Amino acid sequence: MFLRHDNTIKWRLLGVATVVTAVLCALGIAWIDRPLFLFVREFDCALFRTMGDIFQAKVWLIITAVLVVMFYVKKALKSTPKFRNDRNRLSLTVFYTDFLQKTKTSYAFFIFCSIVSSCLVAGMIKFVVGRARPIFYEALGLTGFFPFNTEWAFNSMPSGHTTASFAALVMMGMLAPRIKWMTWTLAIVIGVSRVAVGAHWPTDVLIGAFVGMVMADFTKATLKKYLI
């Protein structure tokens, strides 16, 4: 979304999008979040709850990590893996270099790096913002922010599911443009499902989607510039 064909960032567009997202987030927190949350909650269903189990950040990470390893094994079987240095000693550095050289062009590697980077950013935002989850609003009518908090109940913003899913699926869309409409649609449905099941506020999903998109672009730009 913020990436040119030559894999450089559209900084002006990114700046405008950041401002727009921030304004929408502020409006959401002040007025829109609660009525929109209550409306979307009416669509809670078993499918959305199942999606919550499937599209967790850790599931994305495990699956893509396994695919990266499988890609490496496939490549390694076609050539002699380099596990030793010039003195014929086992070396983790040599192994890492060999692993990176064999996997850096795989789609799974791009997706994995996109998810990792987006989860790190989302984790920092969650800790700093410390937003109370909607369960407090539904049970007690309470909302609020408790900054620098590591408790699950106060780590609502941004949505981790949405962040990881957008990071993965937007990257898939960039690597395989023909299925871009499918990946974006799935990412949006995952985001909506997080509100429908009562796990997040709409603005949590908005910020998660934005972080996922941006980190997917940054990851692709960085990998293309320094590794490929």
mmCIF file of N, CA and C in Angstrom, residues 100-185:
data_model
loop_
_atom_site.group_PDB
_atom_site.id
_atom_site.type_symbol
_atom_site.label_atom_id
_atom_site.label_comp_id
_atom_site.label_asym_id
_atom_site.label_seq_id
_atom_site.Cartn_x
_atom_site.Cartn_y
_atom_site.Cartn_z
ATOM 1 N N LEU A 100 20.444 -18.368 5.969
ATOM 2 C CA LEU A 100 19.910 -17.131 5.416
ATOM 3 C C LEU A 100 20.025 -17.102 3.899
ATOM 4 N N GLN A 101 21.160 -17.528 3.377
ATOM 5 C CA GLN A 101 21.364 -17.527 1.936
ATOM 6 C C GLN A 101 20.370 -18.428 1.215
ATOM 7 N N LYS A 102 19.996 -19.525 1.861
ATOM 8 C CA LYS A 102 19.106 -20.485 1.210
ATOM 9 C C LYS A 102 17.622 -20.145 1.367
ATOM 10 N N THR A 103 17.289 -19.331 2.356
ATOM 11 C CA THR A 103 15.864 -19.078 2.621
ATOM 12 C C THR A 103 15.417 -17.656 2.303
ATOM 13 N N LYS A 104 16.340 -16.735 2.074
ATOM 14 C CA LYS A 104 15.988 -15.325 1.964
ATOM 15 C C LYS A 104 15.095 -14.987 0.771
ATOM 16 N N THR A 105 15.035 -15.868 -0.208
ATOM 17 C CA THR A 105 14.185 -15.596 -1.365
ATOM 18 C C THR A 105 12.815 -16.266 -1.278
ATOM 19 N N SER A 106 12.577 -17.014 -0.212
ATOM 20 C CA SER A 106 11.304 -17.722 -0.106
ATOM 21 C C SER A 106 10.201 -16.792 0.387
ATOM 22 N N TYR A 107 8.979 -17.019 -0.082
ATOM 23 C CA TYR A 107 7.839 -16.227 0.361
ATOM 24 C C TYR A 107 7.636 -16.374 1.871
ATOM 25 N N ALA A 108 7.843 -17.590 2.373
ATOM 26 C CA ALA A 108 7.642 -17.845 3.802
ATOM 27 C C ALA A 108 8.564 -16.981 4.650
ATOM 28 N N PHE A 109 9.796 -16.769 4.186
ATOM 29 C CA PHE A 109 10.752 -15.944 4.925
ATOM 30 C C PHE A 109 10.264 -14.499 4.988
ATOM 31 N N PHE A 110 9.772 -13.974 3.886
ATOM 32 C CA PHE A 110 9.243 -12.613 3.861
ATOM 33 C C PHE A 110 8.056 -12.474 4.811
ATOM 34 N N ILE A 111 7.162 -13.448 4.758
ATOM 35 C CA ILE A 111 5.967 -13.394 5.611
ATOM 36 C C ILE A 111 6.349 -13.519 7.080
ATOM 37 N N PHE A 112 7.262 -14.434 7.375
ATOM 38 C CA PHE A 112 7.713 -14.617 8.757
ATOM 39 C C PHE A 112 8.322 -13.326 9.312
ATOM 40 N N CYS A 113 9.200 -12.702 8.559
ATOM 41 C CA CYS A 113 9.840 -11.456 9.004
ATOM 42 C C CYS A 113 8.812 -10.347 9.178
ATOM 43 N N SER A 114 7.824 -10.308 8.306
ATOM 44 C CA SER A 114 6.770 -9.306 8.409
ATOM 45 C C SER A 114 5.978 -9.475 9.700
ATOM 46 N N ILE A 115 5.649 -10.720 10.028
ATOM 47 C CA ILE A 115 4.886 -10.999 11.253
ATOM 48 C C ILE A 115 5.711 -10.666 12.491
ATOM 49 N N VAL A 116 6.975 -11.073 12.503
ATOM 50 C CA VAL A 116 7.833 -10.814 13.662
ATOM 51 C C VAL A 116 7.950 -9.319 13.923
ATOM 52 N N SER A 117 8.254 -8.560 12.884
ATOM 53 C CA SER A 117 8.434 -7.117 13.057
ATOM 54 C C SER A 117 7.150 -6.438 13.517
ATOM 55 N N SER A 118 6.020 -6.849 12.941
ATOM 56 C CA SER A 118 4.742 -6.228 13.315
ATOM 57 C C SER A 118 4.359 -6.579 14.754
ATOM 58 N N CYS A 119 4.642 -7.805 15.170
ATOM 59 C CA CYS A 119 4.319 -8.217 16.540
ATOM 60 C C CYS A 119 5.169 -7.473 17.555
ATOM 61 N N LEU A 120 6.422 -7.203 17.224
ATOM 62 C CA LEU A 120 7.283 -6.444 18.116
ATOM 63 C C LEU A 120 6.753 -5.023 18.305
ATOM 64 N N VAL A 121 6.362 -4.393 17.204
ATOM 65 C CA VAL A 121 5.821 -3.033 17.281
ATOM 66 C C VAL A 121 4.503 -3.034 18.051
ATOM 67 N N ALA A 122 3.627 -3.989 17.733
ATOM 68 C CA ALA A 122 2.334 -4.074 18.424
ATOM 69 C C ALA A 122 2.520 -4.307 19.917
ATOM 70 N N GLY A 123 3.478 -5.149 20.265
ATOM 71 C CA GLY A 123 3.740 -5.424 21.677
ATOM 72 C C GLY A 123 4.165 -4.182 22.437
ATOM 73 N N MET A 124 4.997 -3.362 21.816
ATOM 74 C CA MET A 124 5.438 -2.123 22.457
ATOM 75 C C MET A 124 4.277 -1.153 22.642
ATOM 76 N N ILE A 125 3.420 -1.063 21.607
ATOM 77 C CA ILE A 125 2.265 -0.169 21.702
ATOM 78 C C ILE A 125 1.315 -0.641 22.796
ATOM 79 N N LYS A 126 1.067 -1.951 22.847
ATOM 80 C CA LYS A 126 0.192 -2.506 23.887
ATOM 81 C C LYS A 126 0.685 -2.123 25.277
ATOM 82 N N PHE A 127 1.993 -2.270 25.491
ATOM 83 C CA PHE A 127 2.582 -1.993 26.795
ATOM 84 C C PHE A 127 2.461 -0.511 27.160
ATOM 85 N N VAL A 128 2.767 0.344 26.201
ATOM 86 C CA VAL A 128 2.753 1.786 26.471
ATOM 87 C C VAL A 128 1.334 2.311 26.650
ATOM 88 N N VAL A 129 0.404 1.887 25.785
ATOM 89 C CA VAL A 129 -0.969 2.411 25.813
ATOM 90 C C VAL A 129 -1.767 1.844 26.979
ATOM 91 N N GLY A 130 -1.714 0.522 27.165
ATOM 92 C CA GLY A 130 -2.417 -0.115 28.284
ATOM 93 C C GLY A 130 -3.922 0.083 28.263
ATOM 94 N N ARG A 131 -4.545 -0.159 27.136
ATOM 95 C CA ARG A 131 -5.995 0.044 27.042
ATOM 96 C C ARG A 131 -6.768 -1.141 27.611
ATOM 97 N N ALA A 132 -7.798 -0.839 28.406
ATOM 98 C CA ALA A 132 -8.648 -1.893 28.973
ATOM 99 C C ALA A 132 -9.464 -2.555 27.878
ATOM 100 N N ARG A 133 -9.605 -3.857 27.954
ATOM 101 C CA ARG A 133 -10.370 -4.593 26.950
ATOM 102 C C ARG A 133 -11.877 -4.369 27.139
ATOM 103 N N PRO A 134 -12.640 -4.642 26.084
ATOM 104 C CA PRO A 134 -14.094 -4.402 26.139
ATOM 105 C C PRO A 134 -14.845 -5.202 27.208
ATOM 106 N N ILE A 135 -14.223 -6.254 27.737
ATOM 107 C CA ILE A 135 -14.925 -7.045 28.758
ATOM 108 C C ILE A 135 -15.286 -6.177 29.966
ATOM 109 N N PHE A 136 -14.467 -5.187 30.259
ATOM 110 C CA PHE A 136 -14.762 -4.290 31.376
ATOM 111 C C PHE A 136 -15.982 -3.420 31.082
ATOM 112 N N TYR A 137 -16.108 -3.047 29.803
ATOM 113 C CA TYR A 137 -17.255 -2.234 29.414
ATOM 114 C C TYR A 137 -18.539 -3.053 29.446
ATOM 115 N N GLU A 138 -18.472 -4.285 28.937
ATOM 116 C CA GLU A 138 -19.661 -5.129 28.907
ATOM 117 C C GLU A 138 -20.090 -5.557 30.311
ATOM 118 N N ALA A 139 -19.135 -5.787 31.187
ATOM 119 C CA ALA A 139 -19.467 -6.269 32.531
ATOM 120 C C ALA A 139 -19.762 -5.147 33.516
ATOM 121 N N LEU A 140 -18.979 -4.058 33.406
ATOM 122 C CA LEU A 140 -19.073 -2.999 34.412
ATOM 123 C C LEU A 140 -19.348 -1.616 33.840
ATOM 124 N N GLY A 141 -19.373 -1.511 32.515
ATOM 125 C CA GLY A 141 -19.580 -0.210 31.896
ATOM 126 C C GLY A 141 -18.373 0.694 32.007
ATOM 127 N N LEU A 142 -17.172 0.102 32.183
ATOM 128 C CA LEU A 142 -15.956 0.878 32.382
ATOM 129 C C LEU A 142 -15.033 0.802 31.169
ATOM 130 N N THR A 143 -14.377 1.903 30.877
ATOM 131 C CA THR A 143 -13.347 1.958 29.842
ATOM 132 C C THR A 143 -12.171 2.749 30.404
ATOM 133 N N GLY A 144 -11.040 2.677 29.748
ATOM 134 C CA GLY A 144 -9.917 3.469 30.230
ATOM 135 C C GLY A 144 -8.574 2.967 29.742
ATOM 136 N N PHE A 145 -7.543 3.716 30.122
ATOM 137 C CA PHE A 145 -6.175 3.390 29.737
ATOM 138 C C PHE A 145 -5.312 3.282 30.991
ATOM 139 N N PHE A 146 -4.456 2.270 31.019
ATOM 140 C CA PHE A 146 -3.569 2.029 32.151
ATOM 141 C C PHE A 146 -2.165 1.790 31.592
ATOM 142 N N PRO A 147 -1.474 2.887 31.244
ATOM 143 C CA PRO A 147 -0.179 2.794 30.541
ATOM 144 C C PRO A 147 0.863 1.949 31.257
ATOM 145 N N PHE A 148 1.765 1.397 30.436
ATOM 146 C CA PHE A 148 2.891 0.595 30.906
ATOM 147 C C PHE A 148 2.405 -0.601 31.726
ATOM 148 N N ASN A 149 1.496 -1.340 31.104
ATOM 149 C CA ASN A 149 0.878 -2.485 31.757
ATOM 150 C C ASN A 149 1.107 -3.739 30.928
ATOM 151 N N THR A 150 1.466 -4.817 31.572
ATOM 152 C CA THR A 150 1.704 -6.083 30.865
ATOM 153 C C THR A 150 0.551 -7.070 31.002
ATOM 154 N N GLU A 151 -0.481 -6.706 31.753
ATOM 155 C CA GLU A 151 -1.619 -7.599 31.958
ATOM 156 C C GLU A 151 -2.458 -7.721 30.687
ATOM 157 N N TRP A 152 -2.909 -8.949 30.393
ATOM 158 C CA TRP A 152 -3.724 -9.198 29.204
ATOM 159 C C TRP A 152 -4.952 -8.290 29.167
ATOM 160 N N ALA A 153 -5.581 -8.088 30.298
ATOM 161 C CA ALA A 153 -6.821 -7.310 30.361
ATOM 162 C C ALA A 153 -6.621 -5.851 29.977
ATOM 163 N N PHE A 154 -5.368 -5.391 30.015
ATOM 164 C CA PHE A 154 -5.086 -3.986 29.694
ATOM 165 C C PHE A 154 -4.150 -3.862 28.497
ATOM 166 N N ASN A 155 -4.219 -4.838 27.620
ATOM 167 C CA ASN A 155 -3.402 -4.824 26.397
ATOM 168 C C ASN A 155 -4.282 -4.914 25.161
ATOM 169 N N SER A 156 -5.337 -4.119 25.135
ATOM 170 C CA SER A 156 -6.302 -4.230 24.052
ATOM 171 C C SER A 156 -5.848 -3.578 22.745
ATOM 172 N N MET A 157 -5.099 -2.495 22.824
ATOM 173 C CA MET A 157 -4.705 -1.753 21.621
ATOM 174 C C MET A 157 -3.209 -1.910 21.349
ATOM 175 N N PRO A 158 -2.871 -2.380 20.132
ATOM 176 C CA PRO A 158 -3.734 -2.810 19.036
ATOM 177 C C PRO A 158 -4.085 -4.295 19.142
ATOM 178 N N SER A 159 -4.962 -4.755 18.265
ATOM 179 C CA SER A 159 -5.331 -6.164 18.217
ATOM 180 C C SER A 159 -4.176 -6.976 17.646
ATOM 181 N N GLY A 160 -3.680 -7.930 18.437
ATOM 182 C CA GLY A 160 -2.576 -8.766 17.978
ATOM 183 C C GLY A 160 -2.945 -9.652 16.804
ATOM 184 N N HIS A 161 -4.150 -10.229 16.854
ATOM 185 C CA HIS A 161 -4.625 -11.053 15.732
ATOM 186 C C HIS A 161 -4.633 -10.238 14.440
ATOM 187 N N THR A 162 -5.183 -9.024 14.531
ATOM 188 C CA THR A 162 -5.304 -8.178 13.342
ATOM 189 C C THR A 162 -3.937 -7.758 12.833
ATOM 190 N N THR A 163 -3.053 -7.376 13.743
ATOM 191 C CA THR A 163 -1.707 -6.946 13.347
ATOM 192 C C THR A 163 -0.975 -8.047 12.603
ATOM 193 N N ALA A 164 -0.929 -9.235 13.195
ATOM 194 C CA ALA A 164 -0.214 -10.353 12.582
ATOM 195 C C ALA A 164 -0.859 -10.774 11.265
ATOM 196 N N SER A 165 -2.188 -10.794 11.233
ATOM 197 C CA SER A 165 -2.891 -11.231 10.027
ATOM 198 C C SER A 165 -2.693 -10.250 8.880
ATOM 199 N N PHE A 166 -2.764 -8.957 9.165
ATOM 200 C CA PHE A 166 -2.523 -7.965 8.105
ATOM 201 C C PHE A 166 -1.072 -8.021 7.643
ATOM 202 N N ALA A 167 -0.134 -8.181 8.586
ATOM 203 C CA ALA A 167 1.277 -8.275 8.213
ATOM 204 C C ALA A 167 1.505 -9.460 7.276
ATOM 205 N N ALA A 168 0.891 -10.598 7.589
ATOM 206 C CA ALA A 168 1.066 -11.802 6.781
ATOM 207 C C ALA A 168 0.325 -11.715 5.451
ATOM 208 N N LEU A 169 -0.940 -11.328 5.523
ATOM 209 C CA LEU A 169 -1.776 -11.373 4.324
ATOM 210 C C LEU A 169 -1.485 -10.235 3.351
ATOM 211 N N VAL A 170 -1.109 -9.069 3.864
ATOM 212 C CA VAL A 170 -0.704 -7.980 2.966
ATOM 213 C C VAL A 170 0.594 -8.361 2.257
ATOM 214 N N MET A 171 1.515 -8.984 3.002
ATOM 215 C CA MET A 171 2.753 -9.448 2.372
ATOM 216 C C MET A 171 2.452 -10.487 1.298
ATOM 217 N N MET A 172 1.541 -11.415 1.583
ATOM 218 C CA MET A 172 1.151 -12.400 0.578
ATOM 219 C C MET A 172 0.614 -11.721 -0.672
ATOM 220 N N GLY A 173 -0.208 -10.695 -0.464
ATOM 221 C CA GLY A 173 -0.775 -9.973 -1.599
ATOM 222 C C GLY A 173 0.280 -9.276 -2.430
ATOM 223 N N MET A 174 1.339 -8.765 -1.772
ATOM 224 C CA MET A 174 2.415 -8.111 -2.522
ATOM 225 C C MET A 174 3.256 -9.122 -3.288
ATOM 226 N N LEU A 175 3.460 -10.284 -2.697
ATOM 227 C CA LEU A 175 4.275 -11.305 -3.350
ATOM 228 C C LEU A 175 3.509 -12.032 -4.444
ATOM 229 N N ALA A 176 2.194 -12.131 -4.281
ATOM 230 C CA ALA A 176 1.350 -12.809 -5.276
ATOM 231 C C ALA A 176 0.152 -11.907 -5.593
ATOM 232 N N PRO A 177 0.333 -10.888 -6.415
ATOM 233 C CA PRO A 177 -0.714 -9.889 -6.677
ATOM 234 C C PRO A 177 -2.045 -10.462 -7.162
ATOM 235 N N ARG A 178 -2.017 -11.610 -7.793
ATOM 236 C CA ARG A 178 -3.258 -12.178 -8.322
ATOM 237 C C ARG A 178 -4.232 -12.570 -7.216
ATOM 238 N N ILE A 179 -3.733 -12.858 -6.049
ATOM 239 C CA ILE A 179 -4.624 -13.240 -4.943
ATOM 240 C C ILE A 179 -4.765 -12.107 -3.924
ATOM 241 N N LYS A 180 -4.327 -10.921 -4.304
ATOM 242 C CA LYS A 180 -4.350 -9.789 -3.381
ATOM 243 C C LYS A 180 -5.750 -9.516 -2.850
ATOM 244 N N TRP A 181 -6.749 -9.611 -3.710
ATOM 245 C CA TRP A 181 -8.125 -9.337 -3.275
ATOM 246 C C TRP A 181 -8.573 -10.345 -2.218
ATOM 247 N N MET A 182 -8.097 -11.584 -2.334
ATOM 248 C CA MET A 182 -8.454 -12.612 -1.362
ATOM 249 C C MET A 182 -7.766 -12.366 -0.018
ATOM 250 N N THR A 183 -6.470 -12.027 -0.066
ATOM 251 C CA THR A 183 -5.732 -11.823 1.175
ATOM 252 C C THR A 183 -6.251 -10.606 1.934
ATOM 253 N N TRP A 184 -6.555 -9.535 1.219
ATOM 254 C CA TRP A 184 -7.078 -8.336 1.868
ATOM 255 C C TRP A 184 -8.460 -8.591 2.464
ATOM 256 N N THR A 185 -9.283 -9.307 1.729
ATOM 257 C CA THR A 185 -10.628 -9.621 2.228
ATOM 258 C C THR A 185 -10.553 -10.440 3.508
#
